[in-house]
Amino acid sequence: MSRYAIVTAAPDFLQRLTEAASGVLEGEIHSWPGSAFPTGAQELVAQLPDPRLLDVLMLGPGVPLDDALQLADEFEVQFPEVSVLLATTPTPSVVLSAMRAGIRDVVEPEAEVADLSVLLHRATRSAAIRRRSASLSSGDTAGTANGRVIAVVSPKGGAGKTTVASNLAVGLAASAPHATVLVDLDLQFGDVASALTISPDHSVTDAVHGPARRDTMVLKSFLSAHPTGLFALCAPDLPDSVDHVSGEDVSHLLDQLASQYRYVVVDTSPGLSEHTLAALDKATDYVFVSGMDVPSVRGLRKELDVLRELALIPITRHIVLNNADQRDGLTLADVEKALSVKVDIVIPSSRAVRLSTNQGAPLLENKRRDPASKALRKLLLRFAPPVVAVKAKGHGRHRGGKQ
């Protein structure tokens, strides 16, 4: 079974990578034959016994950087499910160029077998998540019963994580009515109930114990309905209830929900608690939320580093800069330089956001046209196509609208 391919001019590196692969997944490494660099992605995969099984492509050492970046860019377009790695000295400029070309990781050419094993494990996991996410996005659920699990995370409180999670969930519910659920995993101080103005009869604590744990029909009865077609599973009223929910409980709960709903949005607690890590392990997408201030940006950089060490960074990640105002002394370029990753969505500082929070009515629940709503809709489009307006017969009015 073919899972790995490598293009390199360094036999010693090939040997170390082969040893590393033997301890990760079944399958052998296929090395590009000859000294000439492949002319493109199609030529390379044509040499494999079964290109459909390719998970990881390693480029280098000894591969010209420009050629590696061009080939990686082709794979990003033609074979986006494949994790492309680069073995070269990871200078800041190289890492930035690699990131832009869609390369998942840059590794030192002298890396030890143990380090390469971790790298391959991380890359194969990302490839699997990418395949699953692509299947769900296209509506092709054959062979899988799981929906898309979207974890919204932030290293610190106050960044607007719940605002982003609730708006994303409401927006997804517009494209998938009664097929979207929002889970409040901030078990001590969760605000999802307040953000949606609902009074839940049951909480996460109820859902992970008793009959709901054993029967998904019972679990569904524990969810709170929202007028938008969204379902919510809220945090318990008492902060000490957190002691009665384990990481394994969270994993089981998300598996249950993902088997029944197309989208499962998880509003996690700040930081990397046991519950948050369990959610991240089940997630197909991470939405990182940071404020536009030095403590928030530094916290997110640390969180990204820790998750990378834990092999919990999927390719399908989305960086959201919330409450952004360059008059506060930081620019978007400053933030991206500090994070070493591109910011995907910038939500500007907005009075409309504060009003919607205080009113318990997410912006995407209404047809607002302010800049913050526009940014949130841009985030939504990364997960679901817009809801197309349909012209009613015999009338000039339209039903629905773009989200």
Steps between C-alpha positions, in 0.01 A plus 500: 500500500650831391471785747825693463700644212832683515708704260853537636866485408606387850509119551563532875185710545301246296622225732397691814160581352447135408571398861265769628219392264522139613383603845210724393273322251522200275646582163827567332671814379518543125804699393499704181729319254793670334664836556266718294234683699140409402347744255175514695260337743342275238836356393591423860177322597507303175802315638306374804325159512178665620500883520169493693682365805764774514493683833836675524746648252846589633713742296872516571770515613690589186194627313523857364274717714323668207422163341371364831272801555361476147426129534342554843278769352385257230418234761301757699278552196490153343538272805402714803454194721875419484720646777813648343812526719828676430841398633722806505642751748186675636595868481214749551488586129497133399223417748288792372550395136420139590182602680384698197565201274285275718786306659390358832832483685869582455750265662876515547688270258687356800182409690515177699279198432284570808431857384417382150257242644311777681499708183359216289235418759390862500498516120304177448240614754464831314460315169220290648323809636534676167346208313215485747438876486507502120247217490268682738534832319404338170201331659646156435448314826539152358716291724476733797225575751676796656428867456745788506621585852614863528687593819513872580798563727687784664787504751340774709153612599353822366610448138142455376513124458134445593393783268682336210372151588137605537499702178669218309246249632204723416640558151554128442146428621373723219668272244428179694180551705456250783838348407722732705573484871700735722669349807615719790812333641589792724353294781570749777408835348339426164282771341338324206158505668531875549635556148194327353246614762386150583416332831620141470341218697811283466875556485818327386519329840162337445591397148816307588340285769201269525275404208617784272847348492361169379224618268534779242121544489506589869799728439306687233221566749756671725585763238345847512337627181567850368263684261765496225488119476812465713524257793712577805643301786586751769739507794372403848386769744743400775875551434597196709314277251822502298635235738232257383598513131814324376689534176372156400144623563561789260642269232201268526254790489655652187503161328128465576415846371719469191316179409171690495576857388675647199670775702607486864641833619685481831555811712795391715628644826801736488836325505570130454297315759436126489160569344640734236773253401238225469295724272803590290582134455154444348484820295532524123550878520652737753390863512757697700372829639734776621454858600717766339717562804845381599393258781241330276736465206782367717259256663384371163858455381574289809182299450589430137847386605363267769242346269765447235710309752193292590435427131160670527520751216284404201542655158142627524564778745364852489660799677256772604615839626209645696418852613774631273589868503839610365470822697588294809862471387517161322465437128392182323858459380623519861260225605586268209871546564456413869287194423702383196167413337257686278190652657196380308222721635517847655190605694516874561412664828128564481226645717260259327687204649472641851131569454432151366685346795299701751175420320573128462444517124796391281571735211447229239152438636401827334586654162736763632741662257764638734871408452499247785209309344680500167811351661296232679332405171844471345591253775176311439584459130806297600260227618178528303381654170274803519126449524368597157194720484204325336239700315147414610257419221262780418672750727787741475625413844782266583519241769823443684811701430872477503672410821 
